[in-house]
Amino acid sequence: QVQLQESGPGLVKPSETLSLTCAVYGGSFSGYYWSWIRQPPGKGLEWIGEINHSGSTNYNPSLESRVTISVDTSKNQFSLKLRSVTAADTAVYYCARGSATLVRGLIVHNGMDVWGQGTTVTVSS
Amino acid sequence: SYELTQPPSVSVSPGQTARITCSGDALPKQFAYWYQQKPGQAPVLVIYKDTERPSGIPERFSGSSSGTTGTLTISGVQAEDEADYYCQSADSSGAWVFGGGAKLTVL
């Protein structure tokens, strides 16, 4: 049973960098897409970006200028850095696993089937 | 930026059928995915690739798609189905987008 566990500071000061790590337990790291998603208090889900095991990334255009997602396959974990944070970045941050299959040369995604429990990050001085 | 539009709320009595829609211009070319989120919990994938149901998801959950609208249908709604439901799809650049979410209330 694959499990994901987010970790990182729960409080970040405005203008600083938010850093989170997602550890992957009990399953293969390769062959999947690894995403970060956030949810501000009382609001909906927002996809931040994803990375695959080889390090290829795909970001939400609205956050791309501030986001870096990286992977450490030796530790079975991937990380999020969000720079220049403001109060609007206060949210529950989730990591999730996505899978895909190759169909007639095209990548077809199968959804995000495993999620971490989420970690709350507050931006405040 | 690309948007997926969901009704904010849907109400249904136990045993009835709930239908939650998701509208987006790219849906004729992109699959829709559906997630259930209960208070204080992480989302759970209930439908992928428009109509496929992951193992462990009850058969009363089904999905369909027609033109620019995807639909999540819950047949024989139970009290435990009360939750927020989010659709997800990709824009033309491959970036994932979530709908605003629909709160299902079981009366």
CSV table of N, CA, C and O in Angstrom, one decimal, chain A residues 35 37 39 43-47 50 58-61 94 101 103 108-113 115-118, chain B residues 31 33 35 37 40-45 48-49 54 84 86 88 91 93-101:
chain,number,residue,atom,x,y,z
A,35,SER,N,2.6,15.1,-8.0
A,35,SER,CA,2.0,16.5,-8.0
A,35,SER,C,1.9,17.1,-6.6
A,35,SER,O,1.9,16.4,-5.6
A,37,ILE,N,-0.7,19.9,-4.8
A,37,ILE,CA,-2.0,20.6,-4.9
A,37,ILE,C,-2.2,21.3,-3.6
A,37,ILE,O,-1.8,20.8,-2.5
A,39,GLN,N,-5.0,23.9,-1.1
A,39,GLN,CA,-6.4,24.2,-0.8
A,39,GLN,C,-6.5,25.3,0.2
A,39,GLN,O,-6.3,25.0,1.4
A,43,LYS,N,-11.8,27.0,0.6
A,43,LYS,CA,-11.8,27.1,-0.9
A,43,LYS,C,-11.5,25.8,-1.6
A,43,LYS,O,-11.4,24.8,-0.9
A,44,GLY,N,-11.5,25.9,-2.9
A,44,GLY,CA,-11.3,24.7,-3.7
A,44,GLY,C,-9.8,24.3,-3.9
A,44,GLY,O,-8.9,24.9,-3.4
A,45,LEU,N,-9.6,23.2,-4.7
A,45,LEU,CA,-8.3,22.7,-5.0
A,45,LEU,C,-7.6,23.5,-6.1
A,45,LEU,O,-8.3,23.9,-7.0
A,46,GLU,N,-6.3,23.7,-5.9
A,46,GLU,CA,-5.5,24.3,-7.0
A,46,GLU,C,-4.3,23.5,-7.2
A,46,GLU,O,-3.5,23.2,-6.3
A,47,TRP,N,-4.1,23.1,-8.5
A,47,TRP,CA,-2.9,22.3,-8.8
A,47,TRP,C,-1.7,23.2,-8.9
A,47,TRP,O,-1.8,24.3,-9.6
A,50,GLU,N,3.7,19.4,-11.2
A,50,GLU,CA,4.1,17.9,-11.1
A,50,GLU,C,5.4,17.7,-11.7
A,50,GLU,O,6.0,18.5,-12.4
A,58,ASN,N,6.0,20.1,-14.9
A,58,ASN,CA,4.9,20.8,-15.6
A,58,ASN,C,4.3,21.7,-14.5
A,58,ASN,O,3.9,21.1,-13.4
A,59,TYR,N,4.1,23.0,-14.7
A,59,TYR,CA,3.7,23.9,-13.6
A,59,TYR,C,2.4,24.6,-14.0
A,59,TYR,O,2.1,24.8,-15.2
A,60,ASN,N,1.6,25.0,-13.0
A,60,ASN,CA,0.5,25.9,-13.2
A,60,ASN,C,1.0,27.2,-13.7
A,60,ASN,O,1.9,27.8,-13.0
A,61,PRO,N,0.6,27.7,-14.8
A,61,PRO,CA,1.1,28.9,-15.4
A,61,PRO,C,1.0,30.1,-14.4
A,61,PRO,O,1.8,31.0,-14.4
A,94,TYR,N,-1.2,19.5,-0.4
A,94,TYR,CA,-1.2,18.0,-0.6
A,94,TYR,C,-0.2,17.6,-1.6
A,94,TYR,O,0.0,18.3,-2.6
A,101,THR,N,-0.8,5.8,-18.9
A,101,THR,CA,-0.4,4.7,-19.8
A,101,THR,C,-0.2,5.3,-21.2
A,101,THR,O,-0.7,6.4,-21.5
A,103,VAL,N,-0.9,5.0,-24.9
A,103,VAL,CA,-1.9,4.4,-25.8
A,103,VAL,C,-1.7,5.0,-27.2
A,103,VAL,O,-1.8,6.2,-27.5
A,108,VAL,N,-1.9,8.8,-21.7
A,108,VAL,CA,-3.2,9.0,-21.2
A,108,VAL,C,-3.2,8.8,-19.7
A,108,VAL,O,-2.7,7.8,-19.2
A,109,HIS,N,-3.6,9.9,-19.0
A,109,HIS,CA,-3.5,9.9,-17.6
A,109,HIS,C,-4.7,9.1,-16.9
A,109,HIS,O,-5.8,9.1,-17.4
A,110,ASN,N,-4.4,8.6,-15.8
A,110,ASN,CA,-5.4,7.8,-15.0
A,110,ASN,C,-5.8,8.4,-13.7
A,110,ASN,O,-6.4,7.7,-12.9
A,111,GLY,N,-5.5,9.7,-13.6
A,111,GLY,CA,-5.9,10.4,-12.4
A,111,GLY,C,-4.9,10.3,-11.2
A,111,GLY,O,-3.9,9.5,-11.3
A,112,MET,N,-5.2,11.1,-10.2
A,112,MET,CA,-4.3,11.1,-9.0
A,112,MET,C,-4.9,10.1,-8.0
A,112,MET,O,-5.9,10.5,-7.3
A,113,ASP,N,-4.3,8.9,-7.9
A,113,ASP,CA,-5.0,7.9,-7.1
A,113,ASP,C,-4.5,7.7,-5.7
A,113,ASP,O,-5.1,7.0,-4.9
A,115,TRP,N,-3.0,10.1,-2.4
A,115,TRP,CA,-2.8,11.5,-1.8
A,115,TRP,C,-2.2,11.4,-0.4
A,115,TRP,O,-2.5,10.4,0.3
A,116,GLY,N,-1.4,12.3,-0.1
A,116,GLY,CA,-1.0,12.5,1.3
A,116,GLY,C,-2.1,13.1,2.1
A,116,GLY,O,-3.2,13.5,1.6
A,117,GLN,N,-2.0,13.1,3.4
A,117,GLN,CA,-3.0,13.6,4.3
A,117,GLN,C,-3.1,15.2,4.3
A,117,GLN,O,-4.1,15.7,4.8
A,118,GLY,N,-2.1,15.8,3.7
A,118,GLY,CA,-2.0,17.2,3.7
A,118,GLY,C,-1.3,17.9,4.9
A,118,GLY,O,-1.3,17.3,6.0
B,31,PHE,N,-9.9,14.2,-21.1
B,31,PHE,CA,-10.7,13.5,-20.2
B,31,PHE,C,-11.0,14.3,-18.9
B,31,PHE,O,-10.3,15.2,-18.6
B,33,TYR,N,-11.8,13.9,-14.7
B,33,TYR,CA,-11.5,13.1,-13.6
B,33,TYR,C,-12.3,13.7,-12.4
B,33,TYR,O,-12.5,14.9,-12.4
B,35,TYR,N,-13.1,13.8,-8.1
B,35,TYR,CA,-12.6,13.5,-6.7
B,35,TYR,C,-13.7,13.8,-5.7
B,35,TYR,O,-14.5,14.8,-5.9
B,37,GLN,N,-14.2,14.7,-1.7
B,37,GLN,CA,-13.5,15.2,-0.5
B,37,GLN,C,-14.4,15.4,0.6
B,37,GLN,O,-15.4,16.2,0.5
B,40,GLY,N,-12.0,17.7,6.3
B,40,GLY,CA,-10.8,17.3,7.0
B,40,GLY,C,-10.0,16.2,6.4
B,40,GLY,O,-9.0,15.7,7.0
B,41,GLN,N,-10.4,15.7,5.2
B,41,GLN,CA,-9.8,14.6,4.6
B,41,GLN,C,-9.2,15.0,3.2
B,41,GLN,O,-9.6,16.0,2.6
B,42,ALA,N,-8.2,14.2,2.7
B,42,ALA,CA,-7.7,14.4,1.4
B,42,ALA,C,-8.7,13.9,0.4
B,42,ALA,O,-9.6,13.1,0.6
B,43,PRO,N,-8.6,14.5,-0.8
B,43,PRO,CA,-9.5,14.0,-1.9
B,43,PRO,C,-9.3,12.5,-2.3
B,43,PRO,O,-8.2,12.0,-2.1
B,44,VAL,N,-10.3,11.9,-2.8
B,44,VAL,CA,-10.3,10.5,-3.2
B,44,VAL,C,-10.8,10.5,-4.7
B,44,VAL,O,-11.8,11.0,-5.0
B,45,LEU,N,-10.0,9.8,-5.5
B,45,LEU,CA,-10.4,9.7,-6.9
B,45,LEU,C,-11.6,8.7,-7.0
B,45,LEU,O,-11.5,7.6,-6.6
B,48,TYR,N,-12.1,8.2,-13.3
B,48,TYR,CA,-11.0,8.7,-14.2
B,48,TYR,C,-11.3,8.4,-15.6
B,48,TYR,O,-12.1,7.5,-15.9
B,49,LYS,N,-10.7,9.1,-16.5
B,49,LYS,CA,-10.9,9.0,-17.9
B,49,LYS,C,-12.4,9.0,-18.3
B,49,LYS,O,-12.9,8.1,-19.0
B,54,PRO,N,-12.2,3.5,-10.2
B,54,PRO,CA,-11.0,2.8,-9.6
B,54,PRO,C,-11.6,1.7,-8.7
B,54,PRO,O,-12.7,1.7,-8.3
B,84,ASP,N,-17.8,17.2,-0.8
B,84,ASP,CA,-17.5,18.1,-1.9
B,84,ASP,C,-16.9,17.2,-3.1
B,84,ASP,O,-16.1,16.3,-2.8
B,86,TYR,N,-15.0,17.4,-6.9
B,86,TYR,CA,-14.2,18.3,-7.8
B,86,TYR,C,-14.0,17.5,-9.1
B,86,TYR,O,-13.6,16.4,-9.1
B,88,GLN,N,-11.6,17.5,-12.6
B,88,GLN,CA,-10.3,17.9,-13.0
B,88,GLN,C,-10.1,17.5,-14.5
B,88,GLN,O,-10.6,16.5,-15.0
B,91,ASP,N,-5.7,21.6,-19.6
B,91,ASP,CA,-5.9,22.6,-20.7
B,91,ASP,C,-5.1,22.2,-21.9
B,91,ASP,O,-4.4,21.2,-21.9
B,93,SER,N,-2.3,23.1,-22.9
B,93,SER,CA,-0.8,23.0,-22.7
B,93,SER,C,-0.5,21.8,-21.8
B,93,SER,O,0.7,21.5,-21.6
B,94,GLY,N,-1.5,21.1,-21.3
B,94,GLY,CA,-1.3,19.9,-20.5
B,94,GLY,C,-1.3,20.3,-19.0
B,94,GLY,O,-1.0,19.4,-18.2
B,95,ALA,N,-1.6,21.5,-18.6
B,95,ALA,CA,-1.6,21.9,-17.2
B,95,ALA,C,-3.0,21.4,-16.6
B,95,ALA,O,-4.0,21.6,-17.2
B,96,TRP,N,-2.9,20.9,-15.4
B,96,TRP,CA,-4.1,20.4,-14.8
B,96,TRP,C,-4.9,21.6,-14.2
B,96,TRP,O,-4.4,22.5,-13.7
B,97,VAL,N,-6.2,21.4,-14.3
B,97,VAL,CA,-7.2,22.4,-13.7
B,97,VAL,C,-8.2,21.7,-13.0
B,97,VAL,O,-8.7,20.7,-13.4
B,98,PHE,N,-8.6,22.3,-11.8
B,98,PHE,CA,-9.7,21.7,-11.0
B,98,PHE,C,-10.9,22.7,-11.2
B,98,PHE,O,-10.8,23.9,-11.3
B,99,GLY,N,-12.1,22.1,-11.2
B,99,GLY,CA,-13.3,22.9,-11.1
B,99,GLY,C,-13.4,23.5,-9.7
B,99,GLY,O,-12.7,23.1,-8.8
B,100,GLY,N,-14.4,24.4,-9.5
B,100,GLY,CA,-14.5,25.0,-8.2
B,100,GLY,C,-15.1,24.2,-7.1
B,100,GLY,O,-15.1,24.6,-5.9
B,101,GLY,N,-15.6,23.0,-7.5
B,101,GLY,CA,-16.1,22.1,-6.5
B,101,GLY,C,-17.6,22.3,-6.3
B,101,GLY,O,-18.2,23.4,-6.5
